[in-house]
């Protein structure tokens, strides 16, 4: 492995904290893969070997898991993972047009990264946010009710290094490495900075309350 001494020591300490959450070591593999992405920006060959050593699996077994889930990247990922939902509802509400224009705008296709390493573009399946279609995500933060123009503006701002906030709240979008550390289970203390459910998501609940159907409604 090519990790320097300091990086390896920190990774080993973090891995021990993750493994301690589970009754058997191998159960820690998914957050461990996010942990190596938080250091390398993708699941690197070194990261695979590190995970294998830590959870007592073979490198082949770790690779088999890492290649199964699309959230694990096998090539150096951009600083911002930009996903455009092109599943049915978003597609008909404008997602296909957003994808076409955004892909042409940044000059990369699905699962490709811009030359400056800033943006990795991908087509996303349904994000369970259809009430706000068409939806885009940046490092898993929601950008609701997008247009080709708004999507291109978000990406231009990210490339220019400006602070960009998701449509659901004021918190700045963080980097792919930072969000990978959160997905590994290390709290960044920012969980309550944004609004959880938007107006559209709560409309049914409010309608039910209006009808007096309050049982189970909070
Ligand atoms: S189809 Fe896009 S969020 Fe459901």
mmCIF file of N, CA and C in Angstrom, residues 156-218:
data_model
loop_
_atom_site.group_PDB
_atom_site.id
_atom_site.type_symbol
_atom_site.label_atom_id
_atom_site.label_comp_id
_atom_site.label_asym_id
_atom_site.label_seq_id
_atom_site.Cartn_x
_atom_site.Cartn_y
_atom_site.Cartn_z
ATOM 1 N N UNK A 156 -22.009 25.728 -12.896
ATOM 2 C CA UNK A 156 -21.055 26.829 -13.146
ATOM 3 C C UNK A 156 -20.539 27.393 -11.826
ATOM 4 N N UNK A 157 -21.433 27.552 -10.848
ATOM 5 C CA UNK A 157 -21.022 28.087 -9.541
ATOM 6 C C UNK A 157 -20.066 27.130 -8.828
ATOM 7 N N UNK A 158 -20.349 25.827 -8.925
ATOM 8 C CA UNK A 158 -19.450 24.844 -8.308
ATOM 9 C C UNK A 158 -18.066 24.904 -8.950
ATOM 10 N N UNK A 159 -18.032 24.984 -10.263
ATOM 11 C CA UNK A 159 -16.748 25.036 -10.974
ATOM 12 C C UNK A 159 -15.992 26.318 -10.624
ATOM 13 N N UNK A 160 -16.746 27.403 -10.414
ATOM 14 C CA UNK A 160 -16.112 28.693 -10.074
ATOM 15 C C UNK A 160 -15.697 28.763 -8.601
ATOM 16 N N UNK A 161 -16.026 27.715 -7.830
ATOM 17 C CA UNK A 161 -15.618 27.699 -6.422
ATOM 18 C C UNK A 161 -16.512 28.506 -5.510
ATOM 19 N N UNK A 162 -17.708 28.849 -6.005
ATOM 20 C CA UNK A 162 -18.639 29.606 -5.153
ATOM 21 C C UNK A 162 -19.349 28.672 -4.181
ATOM 22 N N UNK A 163 -19.851 29.225 -3.068
ATOM 23 C CA UNK A 163 -20.672 28.449 -2.143
ATOM 24 C C UNK A 163 -22.008 28.163 -2.810
ATOM 25 N N UNK A 164 -22.426 26.924 -2.790
ATOM 26 C CA UNK A 164 -23.702 26.538 -3.397
ATOM 27 C C UNK A 164 -24.538 25.820 -2.347
ATOM 28 N N UNK A 165 -25.790 26.249 -2.209
ATOM 29 C CA UNK A 165 -26.679 25.623 -1.226
ATOM 30 C C UNK A 165 -27.787 24.865 -1.950
ATOM 31 N N UNK A 166 -28.202 23.723 -1.405
ATOM 32 C CA UNK A 166 -29.322 22.994 -2.007
ATOM 33 C C UNK A 166 -30.618 23.785 -1.864
ATOM 34 N N UNK A 167 -31.642 23.391 -2.614
ATOM 35 C CA UNK A 167 -32.895 24.161 -2.578
ATOM 36 C C UNK A 167 -33.656 23.965 -1.270
ATOM 37 N N UNK A 168 -33.285 22.963 -0.488
ATOM 38 C CA UNK A 168 -34.036 22.699 0.743
ATOM 39 C C UNK A 168 -33.463 23.380 1.976
ATOM 40 N N UNK A 169 -32.436 24.173 1.802
ATOM 41 C CA UNK A 169 -31.902 24.814 2.992
ATOM 42 C C UNK A 169 -30.642 25.589 2.695
ATOM 43 N N UNK A 170 -30.145 26.268 3.699
ATOM 44 C CA UNK A 170 -29.040 27.195 3.475
ATOM 45 C C UNK A 170 -27.647 26.582 3.564
ATOM 46 N N UNK A 171 -27.546 25.306 3.962
ATOM 47 C CA UNK A 171 -26.213 24.738 4.206
ATOM 48 C C UNK A 171 -25.450 24.544 2.904
ATOM 49 N N UNK A 172 -24.193 24.917 2.928
ATOM 50 C CA UNK A 172 -23.331 24.808 1.742
ATOM 51 C C UNK A 172 -23.102 23.335 1.385
ATOM 52 N N UNK A 173 -23.130 23.038 0.094
ATOM 53 C CA UNK A 173 -22.798 21.688 -0.371
ATOM 54 C C UNK A 173 -21.327 21.410 -0.067
ATOM 55 N N UNK A 174 -21.051 20.236 0.498
ATOM 56 C CA UNK A 174 -19.652 19.910 0.804
ATOM 57 C C UNK A 174 -19.061 19.043 -0.309
ATOM 58 N N UNK A 175 -17.798 18.705 -0.181
ATOM 59 C CA UNK A 175 -17.110 17.970 -1.252
ATOM 60 C C UNK A 175 -17.455 16.479 -1.193
ATOM 61 N N UNK A 176 -17.129 15.776 -2.276
ATOM 62 C CA UNK A 176 -17.369 14.329 -2.335
ATOM 63 C C UNK A 176 -16.613 13.610 -1.210
ATOM 64 N N UNK A 177 -15.393 14.035 -0.937
ATOM 65 C CA UNK A 177 -14.631 13.396 0.138
ATOM 66 C C UNK A 177 -15.279 13.665 1.501
ATOM 67 N N UNK A 178 -15.747 14.889 1.698
ATOM 68 C CA UNK A 178 -16.378 15.209 2.983
ATOM 69 C C UNK A 178 -17.658 14.408 3.188
ATOM 70 N N UNK A 179 -18.480 14.330 2.143
ATOM 71 C CA UNK A 179 -19.737 13.599 2.300
ATOM 72 C C UNK A 179 -19.470 12.096 2.446
ATOM 73 N N UNK A 180 -18.379 11.622 1.863
ATOM 74 C CA UNK A 180 -18.035 10.207 2.017
ATOM 75 C C UNK A 180 -17.698 9.883 3.470
ATOM 76 N N UNK A 181 -17.078 10.828 4.144
ATOM 77 C CA UNK A 181 -16.768 10.597 5.558
ATOM 78 C C UNK A 181 -18.056 10.531 6.400
ATOM 79 N N UNK A 182 -19.008 11.373 6.060
ATOM 80 C CA UNK A 182 -20.305 11.326 6.760
ATOM 81 C C UNK A 182 -20.983 9.977 6.507
ATOM 82 N N UNK A 183 -20.935 9.507 5.245
ATOM 83 C CA UNK A 183 -21.539 8.215 4.913
ATOM 84 C C UNK A 183 -20.813 7.056 5.598
ATOM 85 N N UNK A 184 -19.569 7.279 5.980
ATOM 86 C CA UNK A 184 -18.846 6.263 6.753
ATOM 87 C C UNK A 184 -19.295 6.260 8.213
ATOM 88 N N UNK A 185 -20.133 7.246 8.559
ATOM 89 C CA UNK A 185 -20.709 7.262 9.906
ATOM 90 C C UNK A 185 -20.040 8.217 10.860
ATOM 91 N N UNK A 186 -19.253 9.149 10.334
ATOM 92 C CA UNK A 186 -18.611 10.143 11.201
ATOM 93 C C UNK A 186 -19.389 11.454 11.088
ATOM 94 N N UNK A 187 -20.041 11.810 12.160
ATOM 95 C CA UNK A 187 -20.944 12.957 12.188
ATOM 96 C C UNK A 187 -20.167 14.260 11.975
ATOM 97 N N UNK A 188 -20.639 15.070 11.023
ATOM 98 C CA UNK A 188 -19.980 16.365 10.817
ATOM 99 C C UNK A 188 -20.728 17.481 11.538
ATOM 100 N N UNK A 189 -21.756 17.102 12.308
ATOM 101 C CA UNK A 189 -22.475 18.085 13.114
ATOM 102 C C UNK A 189 -23.402 18.973 12.308
ATOM 103 N N UNK A 190 -23.680 18.591 11.059
ATOM 104 C CA UNK A 190 -24.462 19.480 10.194
ATOM 105 C C UNK A 190 -25.850 18.914 9.871
ATOM 106 N N UNK A 191 -26.233 17.829 10.549
ATOM 107 C CA UNK A 191 -27.458 17.114 10.171
ATOM 108 C C UNK A 191 -28.706 17.995 10.220
ATOM 109 N N UNK A 192 -28.730 18.953 11.113
ATOM 110 C CA UNK A 192 -29.946 19.754 11.269
ATOM 111 C C UNK A 192 -29.866 21.127 10.596
ATOM 112 N N UNK A 193 -28.887 21.307 9.709
ATOM 113 C CA UNK A 193 -28.746 22.623 9.081
ATOM 114 C C UNK A 193 -29.813 22.880 8.023
ATOM 115 N N UNK A 194 -30.303 21.799 7.404
ATOM 116 C CA UNK A 194 -31.280 21.963 6.336
ATOM 117 C C UNK A 194 -32.650 21.493 6.764
ATOM 118 N N UNK A 195 -33.633 21.922 5.957
ATOM 119 C CA UNK A 195 -35.005 21.476 6.157
ATOM 120 C C UNK A 195 -35.118 20.048 5.630
ATOM 121 N N UNK A 196 -35.845 19.172 6.365
ATOM 122 C CA UNK A 196 -35.965 17.789 5.929
ATOM 123 C C UNK A 196 -36.962 17.613 4.793
ATOM 124 N N UNK A 197 -38.218 17.924 5.039
ATOM 125 C CA UNK A 197 -39.262 17.719 4.034
ATOM 126 C C UNK A 197 -39.764 19.066 3.536
ATOM 127 N N UNK A 198 -39.939 19.166 2.225
ATOM 128 C CA UNK A 198 -40.414 20.409 1.635
ATOM 129 C C UNK A 198 -41.924 20.507 1.633
ATOM 130 N N UNK A 199 -42.392 21.641 1.117
ATOM 131 C CA UNK A 199 -43.828 21.923 1.090
ATOM 132 C C UNK A 199 -44.612 20.843 0.331
ATOM 133 N N UNK A 200 -44.083 20.440 -0.808
ATOM 134 C CA UNK A 200 -44.796 19.441 -1.620
ATOM 135 C C UNK A 200 -44.907 18.112 -0.896
ATOM 136 N N UNK A 201 -43.829 17.732 -0.181
ATOM 137 C CA UNK A 201 -43.836 16.455 0.519
ATOM 138 C C UNK A 201 -44.834 16.458 1.681
ATOM 139 N N UNK A 202 -45.080 17.629 2.243
ATOM 140 C CA UNK A 202 -45.963 17.726 3.408
ATOM 141 C C UNK A 202 -47.411 18.022 3.015
ATOM 142 N N UNK A 203 -47.686 18.231 1.734
ATOM 143 C CA UNK A 203 -49.041 18.629 1.306
ATOM 144 C C UNK A 203 -50.087 17.584 1.679
ATOM 145 N N UNK A 204 -49.754 16.314 1.490
ATOM 146 C CA UNK A 204 -50.708 15.254 1.827
ATOM 147 C C UNK A 204 -51.019 15.230 3.311
ATOM 148 N N UNK A 205 -49.994 15.417 4.109
ATOM 149 C CA UNK A 205 -50.184 15.432 5.557
ATOM 150 C C UNK A 205 -51.092 16.583 5.972
ATOM 151 N N UNK A 206 -50.853 17.750 5.384
ATOM 152 C CA UNK A 206 -51.675 18.917 5.724
ATOM 153 C C UNK A 206 -53.119 18.714 5.266
ATOM 154 N N UNK A 207 -53.288 18.102 4.084
ATOM 155 C CA UNK A 207 -54.651 17.839 3.594
ATOM 156 C C UNK A 207 -55.377 16.890 4.530
ATOM 157 N N UNK A 208 -54.663 15.865 5.014
ATOM 158 C CA UNK A 208 -55.283 14.910 5.938
ATOM 159 C C UNK A 208 -55.691 15.592 7.234
ATOM 160 N N UNK A 209 -54.810 16.459 7.709
ATOM 161 C CA UNK A 209 -55.126 17.196 8.942
ATOM 162 C C UNK A 209 -56.356 18.059 8.726
ATOM 163 N N UNK A 210 -56.447 18.677 7.545
ATOM 164 C CA UNK A 210 -57.582 19.527 7.212
ATOM 165 C C UNK A 210 -58.892 18.758 7.219
ATOM 166 N N UNK A 211 -58.811 17.470 6.926
ATOM 167 C CA UNK A 211 -60.003 16.607 6.925
ATOM 168 C C UNK A 211 -60.290 16.052 8.316
ATOM 169 N N UNK A 212 -59.413 16.395 9.264
ATOM 170 C CA UNK A 212 -59.594 15.877 10.609
ATOM 171 C C UNK A 212 -59.058 14.464 10.777
ATOM 172 N N UNK A 213 -58.292 13.982 9.772
ATOM 173 C CA UNK A 213 -57.743 12.627 9.860
ATOM 174 C C UNK A 213 -56.417 12.696 10.618
ATOM 175 N N UNK A 214 -56.498 12.839 11.896
ATOM 176 C CA UNK A 214 -55.301 13.150 12.662
ATOM 177 C C UNK A 214 -54.650 11.925 13.285
ATOM 178 N N UNK A 215 -55.292 10.775 13.217
ATOM 179 C CA UNK A 215 -54.722 9.591 13.880
ATOM 180 C C UNK A 215 -53.373 9.247 13.236
ATOM 181 N N UNK A 216 -52.354 9.203 14.026
ATOM 182 C CA UNK A 216 -51.034 8.864 13.531
ATOM 183 C C UNK A 216 -50.304 10.010 12.881
ATOM 184 N N UNK A 217 -51.001 11.164 12.640
ATOM 185 C CA UNK A 217 -50.324 12.311 12.010
ATOM 186 C C UNK A 217 -49.598 13.122 13.067
ATOM 187 N N UNK A 218 -48.413 13.544 12.725
ATOM 188 C CA UNK A 218 -47.631 14.349 13.676
ATOM 189 C C UNK A 218 -47.435 15.739 13.080
#
